[in-house]
Amino acid sequence: MSAIVRYNLAMINIDLLLCWGAVHRRIGKGQIIFYQGDRGRYYYQIVTGKVKMVSCNEEGKEFIQGIYVDGETFGELPLFDGNTYLACAVAEEDTLLIRLGKESFIHILKDDFTLHFAFTRLMAGRSRFKSVLLKELSCYGPEHRIVTLIRQFKRTSKLPWEAKYKVDLTRQQIADMTGLRVETVIRAIRSLYVKGDLLLKNGKVYV
C-alpha cells in the first residue's frame, strides 16, 4: 500500500467520463499541469502515474500539499468555489491523466448523489488531514511532526493498525510536507528509529 493519502473515493468510471467528453493526456515527469493562481477549468483523474500539489513561499521553498497516484483525483476545490488554485500540480513521474471540463463534471455530480457525497467526504478528509498537520507544524518539534504525518498516512491507508506500514515518501518529500530541512528529517528519523518509534529496513521507513 502506498503512503499516499486516500479517502475511499472510488474513481469515476472512465467510460462515463469519456461519454461526457473527457480526454486522455500524457504528462511527462516534471511537467506542470496547472499553476498556482490559475482558474479551475478541468476535473483531473490519474489513470497511471503520480502527481504532487505544491506551493512556494517568497524564498522559493516548496511545501507539498499532497501527492496523488493511480485512480485518485486532485485540484477539485476551484471547481466548487470558483476561486483559483492554491498550489501548482506537477507530474512526479510520467503520468496518464483523464481530463474533463468543469461544466460536465458538475453535471455528473448533479446526476449522481452518491458520487457527489463521495466528493464531499473526500474534501472533508483532506481538510481534516491538513488541519491536523497545521497544528503539528505550529506547536511541536521535528520528531513529533514526522510521526504525526506518517501516522496520518497510515490511518488513511485503512491498514489494520497493528500491521507494518511502509512509508513511500522520500526524506525530501517529508521535509517539504512538514516545513523542515531535509537534514533535520534525516536526523529525526534516525533518532525515532533508535527510540523504537519507527523501523528502518534497506533505507525504507516503516511504522
mmCIF file with all atom_site columns, C-alpha atoms in Angstrom:
data_model
loop_
_atom_site.group_PDB
_atom_site.id
_atom_site.type_symbol
_atom_site.label_atom_id
_atom_site.label_alt_id
_atom_site.label_comp_id
_atom_site.label_asym_id
_atom_site.label_entity_id
_atom_site.label_seq_id
_atom_site.pdbx_PDB_ins_code
_atom_site.Cartn_x
_atom_site.Cartn_y
_atom_site.Cartn_z
_atom_site.occupancy
_atom_site.B_iso_or_equiv
_atom_site.pdbx_formal_charge
_atom_site.auth_seq_id
_atom_site.auth_comp_id
_atom_site.auth_asym_id
_atom_site.auth_atom_id
_atom_site.pdbx_PDB_model_num
ATOM 1   C CA . MET A 1 1   ? 0.000   0.000  0.000   1.00 0.00 ? 1   MET A CA 1
ATOM 2   C CA . SER A 1 2   ? 1.388   3.386  -0.976  1.00 0.00 ? 2   SER A CA 1
ATOM 3   C CA . ALA A 1 3   ? 1.974   6.132  1.537   1.00 0.00 ? 3   ALA A CA 1
ATOM 4   C CA . ILE A 1 4   ? -0.162  8.450  -0.446  1.00 0.00 ? 4   ILE A CA 1
ATOM 5   C CA . VAL A 1 5   ? -3.244  9.752  1.373   1.00 0.00 ? 5   VAL A CA 1
ATOM 6   C CA . ARG A 1 6   ? -6.509  8.009  0.405   1.00 0.00 ? 6   ARG A CA 1
ATOM 7   C CA . TYR A 1 7   ? -10.109 8.808  1.397   1.00 0.00 ? 7   TYR A CA 1
ATOM 8   C CA . ASN A 1 8   ? -12.085 5.866  -0.066  1.00 0.00 ? 8   ASN A CA 1
ATOM 9   C CA . LEU A 1 9   ? -13.214 7.858  -3.105  1.00 0.00 ? 9   LEU A CA 1
ATOM 10  C CA . ALA A 1 10  ? -13.887 5.455  -5.962  1.00 0.00 ? 10  ALA A CA 1
ATOM 11  C CA . MET A 1 11  ? -12.629 6.924  -9.211  1.00 0.00 ? 11  MET A CA 1
ATOM 12  C CA . ILE A 1 12  ? -15.342 7.936  -11.671 1.00 0.00 ? 12  ILE A CA 1
ATOM 13  C CA . ASN A 1 13  ? -15.810 5.248  -14.282 1.00 0.00 ? 13  ASN A CA 1
ATOM 14  C CA . ILE A 1 14  ? -13.587 6.156  -17.245 1.00 0.00 ? 14  ILE A CA 1
ATOM 15  C CA . ASP A 1 15  ? -16.240 5.160  -19.792 1.00 0.00 ? 15  ASP A CA 1
ATOM 16  C CA . LEU A 1 16  ? -18.638 7.583  -18.114 1.00 0.00 ? 16  LEU A CA 1
ATOM 17  C CA . LEU A 1 17  ? -16.034 10.348 -18.234 1.00 0.00 ? 17  LEU A CA 1
ATOM 18  C CA . LEU A 1 18  ? -15.386 9.677  -21.920 1.00 0.00 ? 18  LEU A CA 1
ATOM 19  C CA . CYS A 1 19  ? -19.115 9.794  -22.644 1.00 0.00 ? 19  CYS A CA 1
ATOM 20  C CA . TRP A 1 20  ? -19.169 13.278 -21.167 1.00 0.00 ? 20  TRP A CA 1
ATOM 21  C CA . GLY A 1 21  ? -16.276 14.412 -23.372 1.00 0.00 ? 21  GLY A CA 1
ATOM 22  C CA . ALA A 1 22  ? -13.215 13.632 -21.260 1.00 0.00 ? 22  ALA A CA 1
ATOM 23  C CA . VAL A 1 23  ? -9.869  13.166 -22.994 1.00 0.00 ? 23  VAL A CA 1
ATOM 24  C CA . HIS A 1 24  ? -6.637  11.415 -22.043 1.00 0.00 ? 24  HIS A CA 1
ATOM 25  C CA . ARG A 1 25  ? -3.469  13.467 -21.530 1.00 0.00 ? 25  ARG A CA 1
ATOM 26  C CA . ARG A 1 26  ? 0.063   12.123 -21.213 1.00 0.00 ? 26  ARG A CA 1
ATOM 27  C CA . ILE A 1 27  ? 2.209   14.270 -18.910 1.00 0.00 ? 27  ILE A CA 1
ATOM 28  C CA . GLY A 1 28  ? 5.981   13.868 -18.753 1.00 0.00 ? 28  GLY A CA 1
ATOM 29  C CA . LYS A 1 29  ? 7.891   13.759 -15.474 1.00 0.00 ? 29  LYS A CA 1
ATOM 30  C CA . GLY A 1 30  ? 8.405   17.287 -14.154 1.00 0.00 ? 30  GLY A CA 1
ATOM 31  C CA . GLN A 1 31  ? 5.764   18.822 -16.410 1.00 0.00 ? 31  GLN A CA 1
ATOM 32  C CA . ILE A 1 32  ? 3.380   21.316 -14.809 1.00 0.00 ? 32  ILE A CA 1
ATOM 33  C CA . ILE A 1 33  ? -0.306  20.502 -15.234 1.00 0.00 ? 33  ILE A CA 1
ATOM 34  C CA . PHE A 1 34  ? -1.594  23.808 -13.863 1.00 0.00 ? 34  PHE A CA 1
ATOM 35  C CA . TYR A 1 35  ? -0.085  26.729 -11.982 1.00 0.00 ? 35  TYR A CA 1
ATOM 36  C CA . GLN A 1 36  ? -0.868  28.299 -8.645  1.00 0.00 ? 36  GLN A CA 1
ATOM 37  C CA . GLY A 1 37  ? -3.260  31.149 -9.372  1.00 0.00 ? 37  GLY A CA 1
ATOM 38  C CA . ASP A 1 38  ? -4.841  29.537 -12.451 1.00 0.00 ? 38  ASP A CA 1
ATOM 39  C CA . ARG A 1 39  ? -8.608  29.238 -12.689 1.00 0.00 ? 39  ARG A CA 1
ATOM 40  C CA . GLY A 1 40  ? -10.031 25.728 -12.339 1.00 0.00 ? 40  GLY A CA 1
ATOM 41  C CA . ARG A 1 41  ? -11.326 24.622 -15.741 1.00 0.00 ? 41  ARG A CA 1
ATOM 42  C CA . TYR A 1 42  ? -10.999 20.828 -15.606 1.00 0.00 ? 42  TYR A CA 1
ATOM 43  C CA . TYR A 1 43  ? -11.531 17.773 -13.455 1.00 0.00 ? 43  TYR A CA 1
ATOM 44  C CA . TYR A 1 44  ? -8.382  15.632 -13.348 1.00 0.00 ? 44  TYR A CA 1
ATOM 45  C CA . GLN A 1 45  ? -8.203  11.907 -12.580 1.00 0.00 ? 45  GLN A CA 1
ATOM 46  C CA . ILE A 1 46  ? -4.994  9.877  -12.647 1.00 0.00 ? 46  ILE A CA 1
ATOM 47  C CA . VAL A 1 47  ? -5.046  6.702  -14.721 1.00 0.00 ? 47  VAL A CA 1
ATOM 48  C CA . THR A 1 48  ? -1.415  5.807  -14.006 1.00 0.00 ? 48  THR A CA 1
ATOM 49  C CA . GLY A 1 49  ? 1.406   7.824  -12.507 1.00 0.00 ? 49  GLY A CA 1
ATOM 50  C CA . LYS A 1 50  ? 1.960   10.272 -9.674  1.00 0.00 ? 50  LYS A CA 1
ATOM 51  C CA . VAL A 1 51  ? 1.189   13.983 -9.228  1.00 0.00 ? 51  VAL A CA 1
ATOM 52  C CA . LYS A 1 52  ? 2.150   16.372 -6.443  1.00 0.00 ? 52  LYS A CA 1
ATOM 53  C CA . MET A 1 53  ? 0.411   19.585 -5.459  1.00 0.00 ? 53  MET A CA 1
ATOM 54  C CA . VAL A 1 54  ? 2.999   22.091 -4.295  1.00 0.00 ? 54  VAL A CA 1
ATOM 55  C CA . SER A 1 55  ? 3.089   25.755 -3.289  1.00 0.00 ? 55  SER A CA 1
ATOM 56  C CA . CYS A 1 56  ? 6.105   28.026 -2.831  1.00 0.00 ? 56  CYS A CA 1
ATOM 57  C CA . ASN A 1 57  ? 6.847   30.835 -0.400  1.00 0.00 ? 57  ASN A CA 1
ATOM 58  C CA . GLU A 1 58  ? 8.584   34.113 -1.280  1.00 0.00 ? 58  GLU A CA 1
ATOM 59  C CA . GLU A 1 59  ? 12.010  32.494 -0.793  1.00 0.00 ? 59  GLU A CA 1
ATOM 60  C CA . GLY A 1 60  ? 11.134  29.744 -3.269  1.00 0.00 ? 60  GLY A CA 1
ATOM 61  C CA . LYS A 1 61  ? 10.843  26.970 -0.674  1.00 0.00 ? 61  LYS A CA 1
ATOM 62  C CA . GLU A 1 62  ? 8.388   24.289 -1.700  1.00 0.00 ? 62  GLU A CA 1
ATOM 63  C CA . PHE A 1 63  ? 5.606   22.998 0.527   1.00 0.00 ? 63  PHE A CA 1
ATOM 64  C CA . ILE A 1 64  ? 3.899   19.828 -0.674  1.00 0.00 ? 64  ILE A CA 1
ATOM 65  C CA . GLN A 1 65  ? 0.138   19.990 -0.220  1.00 0.00 ? 65  GLN A CA 1
ATOM 66  C CA . GLY A 1 66  ? -0.460  16.416 -1.335  1.00 0.00 ? 66  GLY A CA 1
ATOM 67  C CA . ILE A 1 67  ? 0.726   13.561 -3.543  1.00 0.00 ? 67  ILE A CA 1
ATOM 68  C CA . TYR A 1 68  ? -1.732  11.526 -5.610  1.00 0.00 ? 68  TYR A CA 1
ATOM 69  C CA . VAL A 1 69  ? -1.457  8.274  -7.564  1.00 0.00 ? 69  VAL A CA 1
ATOM 70  C CA . ASP A 1 70  ? -3.423  5.824  -9.760  1.00 0.00 ? 70  ASP A CA 1
ATOM 71  C CA . GLY A 1 71  ? -7.192  6.320  -9.559  1.00 0.00 ? 71  GLY A CA 1
ATOM 72  C CA . GLU A 1 72  ? -7.017  9.468  -7.442  1.00 0.00 ? 72  GLU A CA 1
ATOM 73  C CA . THR A 1 73  ? -8.162  12.978 -8.244  1.00 0.00 ? 73  THR A CA 1
ATOM 74  C CA . PHE A 1 74  ? -6.568  16.334 -7.498  1.00 0.00 ? 74  PHE A CA 1
ATOM 75  C CA . GLY A 1 75  ? -7.295  20.037 -7.799  1.00 0.00 ? 75  GLY A CA 1
ATOM 76  C CA . GLU A 1 76  ? -11.067 19.806 -7.308  1.00 0.00 ? 76  GLU A CA 1
ATOM 77  C CA . LEU A 1 77  ? -11.543 22.756 -4.934  1.00 0.00 ? 77  LEU A CA 1
ATOM 78  C CA . PRO A 1 78  ? -11.698 25.548 -7.569  1.00 0.00 ? 78  PRO A CA 1
ATOM 79  C CA . LEU A 1 79  ? -14.347 23.568 -9.428  1.00 0.00 ? 79  LEU A CA 1
ATOM 80  C CA . PHE A 1 80  ? -16.613 24.048 -6.412  1.00 0.00 ? 80  PHE A CA 1
ATOM 81  C CA . ASP A 1 81  ? -15.747 27.502 -5.067  1.00 0.00 ? 81  ASP A CA 1
ATOM 82  C CA . GLY A 1 82  ? -14.840 29.275 -8.320  1.00 0.00 ? 82  GLY A CA 1
ATOM 83  C CA . ASN A 1 83  ? -11.530 30.579 -6.979  1.00 0.00 ? 83  ASN A CA 1
ATOM 84  C CA . THR A 1 84  ? -8.002  29.927 -8.235  1.00 0.00 ? 84  THR A CA 1
ATOM 85  C CA . TYR A 1 85  ? -5.636  27.055 -7.430  1.00 0.00 ? 85  TYR A CA 1
ATOM 86  C CA . LEU A 1 86  ? -3.704  27.493 -4.176  1.00 0.00 ? 86  LEU A CA 1
ATOM 87  C CA . ALA A 1 87  ? -0.883  25.279 -5.465  1.00 0.00 ? 87  ALA A CA 1
ATOM 88  C CA . CYS A 1 88  ? 0.504   24.053 -8.762  1.00 0.00 ? 88  CYS A CA 1
ATOM 89  C CA . ALA A 1 89  ? 0.294   20.446 -9.926  1.00 0.00 ? 89  ALA A CA 1
ATOM 90  C CA . VAL A 1 90  ? 3.455   18.724 -11.164 1.00 0.00 ? 90  VAL A CA 1
ATOM 91  C CA . ALA A 1 91  ? 3.936   15.205 -12.525 1.00 0.00 ? 91  ALA A CA 1
ATOM 92  C CA . GLU A 1 92  ? 6.313   13.314 -10.221 1.00 0.00 ? 92  GLU A CA 1
ATOM 93  C CA . GLU A 1 93  ? 6.736   10.667 -12.930 1.00 0.00 ? 93  GLU A CA 1
ATOM 94  C CA . ASP A 1 94  ? 5.387   10.021 -16.427 1.00 0.00 ? 94  ASP A CA 1
ATOM 95  C CA . THR A 1 95  ? 1.637   10.163 -15.896 1.00 0.00 ? 95  THR A CA 1
ATOM 96  C CA . LEU A 1 96  ? -1.520  9.403  -17.852 1.00 0.00 ? 96  LEU A CA 1
ATOM 97  C CA . LEU A 1 97  ? -4.438  11.650 -16.893 1.00 0.00 ? 97  LEU A CA 1
ATOM 98  C CA . ILE A 1 98  ? -8.041  11.821 -17.918 1.00 0.00 ? 98  ILE A CA 1
ATOM 99  C CA . ARG A 1 99  ? -9.370  15.378 -18.079 1.00 0.00 ? 99  ARG A CA 1
ATOM 100 C CA . LEU A 1 100 ? -12.982 16.563 -18.118 1.00 0.00 ? 100 LEU A CA 1
ATOM 101 C CA . GLY A 1 101 ? -14.386 20.078 -18.474 1.00 0.00 ? 101 GLY A CA 1
ATOM 102 C CA . LYS A 1 102 ? -15.735 21.711 -15.320 1.00 0.00 ? 102 LYS A CA 1
ATOM 103 C CA . GLU A 1 103 ? -19.323 22.021 -16.566 1.00 0.00 ? 103 GLU A CA 1
ATOM 104 C CA . SER A 1 104 ? -19.530 18.338 -17.500 1.00 0.00 ? 104 SER A CA 1
ATOM 105 C CA . PHE A 1 105 ? -18.035 17.340 -14.150 1.00 0.00 ? 105 PHE A CA 1
ATOM 106 C CA . ILE A 1 106 ? -20.688 19.358 -12.291 1.00 0.00 ? 106 ILE A CA 1
ATOM 107 C CA . HIS A 1 107 ? -23.430 17.721 -14.384 1.00 0.00 ? 107 HIS A CA 1
ATOM 108 C CA . ILE A 1 108 ? -22.146 14.255 -13.450 1.00 0.00 ? 108 ILE A CA 1
ATOM 109 C CA . LEU A 1 109 ? -22.305 15.139 -9.760  1.00 0.00 ? 109 LEU A CA 1
ATOM 110 C CA . LYS A 1 110 ? -25.821 16.551 -10.115 1.00 0.00 ? 110 LYS A CA 1
ATOM 111 C CA . ASP A 1 111 ? -26.920 13.290 -11.695 1.00 0.00 ? 111 ASP A CA 1
ATOM 112 C CA . ASP A 1 112 ? -25.380 11.039 -9.027  1.00 0.00 ? 112 ASP A CA 1
ATOM 113 C CA . PHE A 1 113 ? -25.928 11.947 -5.366  1.00 0.00 ? 113 PHE A CA 1
ATOM 114 C CA . THR A 1 114 ? -23.744 9.063  -4.139  1.00 0.00 ? 114 THR A CA 1
ATOM 115 C CA . LEU A 1 115 ? -20.804 10.318 -6.154  1.00 0.00 ? 115 LEU A CA 1
ATOM 116 C CA . HIS A 1 116 ? -21.475 13.900 -5.040  1.00 0.00 ? 116 HIS A CA 1
ATOM 117 C CA . PHE A 1 117 ? -21.403 12.775 -1.410  1.00 0.00 ? 117 PHE A CA 1
ATOM 118 C CA . ALA A 1 118 ? -18.179 10.857 -2.044  1.00 0.00 ? 118 ALA A CA 1
ATOM 119 C CA . PHE A 1 119 ? -16.526 14.082 -3.181  1.00 0.00 ? 119 PHE A CA 1
ATOM 120 C CA . THR A 1 120 ? -17.856 15.843 -0.097  1.00 0.00 ? 120 THR A CA 1
ATOM 121 C CA . ARG A 1 121 ? -16.204 13.162 2.057   1.00 0.00 ? 121 ARG A CA 1
ATOM 122 C CA . LEU A 1 122 ? -13.020 13.457 0.016   1.00 0.00 ? 122 LEU A CA 1
ATOM 123 C CA . MET A 1 123 ? -12.686 17.183 0.637   1.00 0.00 ? 123 MET A CA 1
ATOM 124 C CA . ALA A 1 124 ? -13.658 16.814 4.295   1.00 0.00 ? 124 ALA A CA 1
ATOM 125 C CA . GLY A 1 125 ? -10.961 14.167 4.744   1.00 0.00 ? 125 GLY A CA 1
ATOM 126 C CA . ARG A 1 126 ? -8.309  16.304 3.084   1.00 0.00 ? 126 ARG A CA 1
ATOM 127 C CA . SER A 1 127 ? -9.350  19.306 5.170   1.00 0.00 ? 127 SER A CA 1
ATOM 128 C CA . ARG A 1 128 ? -9.066  17.283 8.378   1.00 0.00 ? 128 ARG A CA 1
ATOM 129 C CA . PHE A 1 129 ? -5.646  15.964 7.368   1.00 0.00 ? 129 PHE A CA 1
ATOM 130 C CA . LYS A 1 130 ? -4.346  19.488 6.728   1.00 0.00 ? 130 LYS A CA 1
ATOM 131 C CA . SER A 1 131 ? -5.832  20.787 9.987   1.00 0.00 ? 131 SER A CA 1
ATOM 132 C CA . VAL A 1 132 ? -4.014  18.082 11.960  1.00 0.00 ? 132 VAL A CA 1
ATOM 133 C CA . LEU A 1 133 ? -0.762  18.775 10.125  1.00 0.00 ? 133 LEU A CA 1
ATOM 134 C CA . LEU A 1 134 ? -1.004  22.550 10.606  1.00 0.00 ? 134 LEU A CA 1
ATOM 135 C CA . LYS A 1 135 ? -1.443  22.076 14.352  1.00 0.00 ? 135 LYS A CA 1
ATOM 136 C CA . GLU A 1 136 ? 1.667   19.905 14.465  1.00 0.00 ? 136 GLU A CA 1
ATOM 137 C CA . LEU A 1 137 ? 3.691   22.405 12.418  1.00 0.00 ? 137 LEU A CA 1
ATOM 138 C CA . SER A 1 138 ? 2.794   25.281 14.739  1.00 0.00 ? 138 SER A CA 1
ATOM 139 C CA . CYS A 1 139 ? 3.084   23.529 18.092  1.00 0.00 ? 139 CYS A CA 1
ATOM 140 C CA . TYR A 1 140 ? 5.622   20.702 18.002  1.00 0.00 ? 140 TYR A CA 1
ATOM 141 C CA . GLY A 1 141 ? 9.205   19.782 17.160  1.00 0.00 ? 141 GLY A CA 1
ATOM 142 C CA . PRO A 1 142 ? 10.559  17.782 14.193  1.00 0.00 ? 142 PRO A CA 1
ATOM 143 C CA . GLU A 1 143 ? 10.164  14.263 15.599  1.00 0.00 ? 143 GLU A CA 1
ATOM 144 C CA . HIS A 1 144 ? 6.559   14.825 16.624  1.00 0.00 ? 144 HIS A CA 1
ATOM 145 C CA . ARG A 1 145 ? 5.731   16.397 13.241  1.00 0.00 ? 145 ARG A CA 1
ATOM 146 C CA . ILE A 1 146 ? 7.180   13.458 11.343  1.00 0.00 ? 146 ILE A CA 1
ATOM 147 C CA . VAL A 1 147 ? 5.484   10.788 13.451  1.00 0.00 ? 147 VAL A CA 1
ATOM 148 C CA . THR A 1 148 ? 2.132   12.566 13.156  1.00 0.00 ? 148 THR A CA 1
ATOM 149 C CA . LEU A 1 149 ? 2.471   12.867 9.386   1.00 0.00 ? 149 LEU A CA 1
ATOM 150 C CA . ILE A 1 150 ? 3.329   9.180  8.976   1.00 0.00 ? 150 ILE A CA 1
ATOM 151 C CA . ARG A 1 151 ? 0.549   8.052  11.304  1.00 0.00 ? 151 ARG A CA 1
ATOM 152 C CA . GLN A 1 152 ? -1.969  10.136 9.370   1.00 0.00 ? 152 GLN A CA 1
ATOM 153 C CA . PHE A 1 153 ? -0.880  8.385  6.181   1.00 0.00 ? 153 PHE A CA 1
ATOM 154 C CA . LYS A 1 154 ? -1.199  5.007  7.879   1.00 0.00 ? 154 LYS A CA 1
ATOM 155 C CA . ARG A 1 155 ? -4.645  5.866  9.222   1.00 0.00 ? 155 ARG A CA 1
ATOM 156 C CA . THR A 1 156 ? -5.965  6.857  5.784   1.00 0.00 ? 156 THR A CA 1
ATOM 157 C CA . SER A 1 157 ? -4.436  3.748  4.174   1.00 0.00 ? 157 SER A CA 1
ATOM 158 C CA . LYS A 1 158 ? -7.039  1.644  6.066   1.00 0.00 ? 158 LYS A CA 1
ATOM 159 C CA . LEU A 1 159 ? -4.446  -0.947 7.035   1.00 0.00 ? 159 LEU A CA 1
ATOM 160 C CA . PRO A 1 160 ? -5.001  -2.670 10.384  1.00 0.00 ? 160 PRO A CA 1
ATOM 161 C CA . TRP A 1 161 ? -3.271  -0.519 12.981  1.00 0.00 ? 161 TRP A CA 1
ATOM 162 C CA . GLU A 1 162 ? -1.081  -3.425 14.097  1.00 0.00 ? 162 GLU A CA 1
ATOM 163 C CA . ALA A 1 163 ? 0.158   -4.040 10.526  1.00 0.00 ? 163 ALA A CA 1
ATOM 164 C CA . LYS A 1 164 ? 3.537   -2.707 9.419   1.00 0.00 ? 164 LYS A CA 1
ATOM 165 C CA . TYR A 1 165 ? 3.124   0.263  7.100   1.00 0.00 ? 165 TYR A CA 1
ATOM 166 C CA . LYS A 1 166 ? 5.767   1.207  4.529   1.00 0.00 ? 166 LYS A CA 1
ATOM 167 C CA . VAL A 1 167 ? 6.221   4.946  4.034   1.00 0.00 ? 167 VAL A CA 1
ATOM 168 C CA . ASP A 1 168 ? 6.688   5.616  0.317   1.00 0.00 ? 168 ASP A CA 1
ATOM 169 C CA . LEU A 1 169 ? 7.793   9.199  0.805   1.00 0.00 ? 169 LEU A CA 1
ATOM 170 C CA . THR A 1 170 ? 11.354  10.353 0.335   1.00 0.00 ? 170 THR A CA 1
ATOM 171 C CA . ARG A 1 171 ? 13.126  12.302 3.065   1.00 0.00 ? 171 ARG A CA 1
ATOM 172 C CA . GLN A 1 172 ? 12.856  15.372 0.861   1.00 0.00 ? 172 GLN A CA 1
ATOM 173 C CA . GLN A 1 173 ? 9.101   14.921 0.454   1.00 0.00 ? 173 GLN A CA 1
ATOM 174 C CA . ILE A 1 174 ? 8.685   14.558 4.218   1.00 0.00 ? 174 ILE A CA 1
ATOM 175 C CA . ALA A 1 175 ? 10.684  17.755 4.632   1.00 0.00 ? 175 ALA A CA 1
ATOM 176 C CA . ASP A 1 176 ? 8.509   19.563 2.077   1.00 0.00 ? 176 ASP A CA 1
ATOM 177 C CA . MET A 1 177 ? 5.347   18.431 3.869   1.00 0.00 ? 177 MET A CA 1
ATOM 178 C CA . THR A 1 178 ? 6.476   19.370 7.372   1.00 0.00 ? 178 THR A CA 1
ATOM 179 C CA . GLY A 1 179 ? 8.372   22.598 6.720   1.00 0.00 ? 179 GLY A CA 1
ATOM 180 C CA . LEU A 1 180 ? 11.662  21.046 7.878   1.00 0.00 ? 180 LEU A CA 1
ATOM 181 C CA . ARG A 1 181 ? 15.092  20.879 6.287   1.00 0.00 ? 181 ARG A CA 1
ATOM 182 C CA . VAL A 1 182 ? 15.913  17.506 4.773   1.00 0.00 ? 182 VAL A CA 1
ATOM 183 C CA . GLU A 1 183 ? 18.952  17.230 7.064   1.00 0.00 ? 183 GLU A CA 1
ATOM 184 C CA . THR A 1 184 ? 16.646  17.692 10.058  1.00 0.00 ? 184 THR A CA 1
ATOM 185 C CA . VAL A 1 185 ? 14.324  14.967 8.747   1.00 0.00 ? 185 VAL A CA 1
ATOM 186 C CA . ILE A 1 186 ? 17.233  12.543 8.352   1.00 0.00 ? 186 ILE A CA 1
ATOM 187 C CA . ARG A 1 187 ? 18.436  13.173 11.921  1.00 0.00 ? 187 ARG A CA 1
ATOM 188 C CA . ALA A 1 188 ? 14.905  12.956 13.341  1.00 0.00 ? 188 ALA A CA 1
ATOM 189 C CA . ILE A 1 189 ? 14.156  9.653  11.582  1.00 0.00 ? 189 ILE A CA 1
ATOM 190 C CA . ARG A 1 190 ? 17.407  8.183  12.879  1.00 0.00 ? 190 ARG A CA 1
ATOM 191 C CA . SER A 1 191 ? 16.513  9.333  16.410  1.00 0.00 ? 191 SER A CA 1
ATOM 192 C CA . LEU A 1 192 ? 12.993  7.889  16.128  1.00 0.00 ? 192 LEU A CA 1
ATOM 193 C CA . TYR A 1 193 ? 14.496  4.595  14.962  1.00 0.00 ? 193 TYR A CA 1
ATOM 194 C CA . VAL A 1 194 ? 16.841  4.486  17.955  1.00 0.00 ? 194 VAL A CA 1
ATOM 195 C CA . LYS A 1 195 ? 13.894  5.160  20.270  1.00 0.00 ? 195 LYS A CA 1
ATOM 196 C CA . GLY A 1 196 ? 11.880  2.373  18.633  1.00 0.00 ? 196 GLY A CA 1
ATOM 197 C CA . ASP A 1 197 ? 9.168   4.671  17.263  1.00 0.00 ? 197 ASP A CA 1
ATOM 198 C CA . LEU A 1 198 ? 9.984   3.792  13.633  1.00 0.00 ? 198 LEU A CA 1
ATOM 199 C CA . LEU A 1 199 ? 11.538  0.861  11.812  1.00 0.00 ? 199 LEU A CA 1
ATOM 200 C CA . LEU A 1 200 ? 14.222  1.153  9.135   1.00 0.00 ? 200 LEU A CA 1
ATOM 201 C CA . LYS A 1 201 ? 14.926  -1.552 6.565   1.00 0.00 ? 201 LYS A CA 1
ATOM 202 C CA . ASN A 1 202 ? 17.115  -1.060 3.497   1.00 0.00 ? 202 ASN A CA 1
ATOM 203 C CA . GLY A 1 203 ? 16.672  2.686  3.881   1.00 0.00 ? 203 GLY A CA 1
ATOM 204 C CA . LYS A 1 204 ? 12.852  2.449  3.930   1.00 0.00 ? 204 LYS A CA 1
ATOM 205 C CA . VAL A 1 205 ? 10.763  3.690  6.848   1.00 0.00 ? 205 VAL A CA 1
ATOM 206 C CA . TYR A 1 206 ? 8.052   1.538  8.468   1.00 0.00 ? 206 TYR A CA 1
ATOM 207 C CA . VAL A 1 207 ? 5.689   2.189  11.325  1.00 0.00 ? 207 VAL A CA 1
#
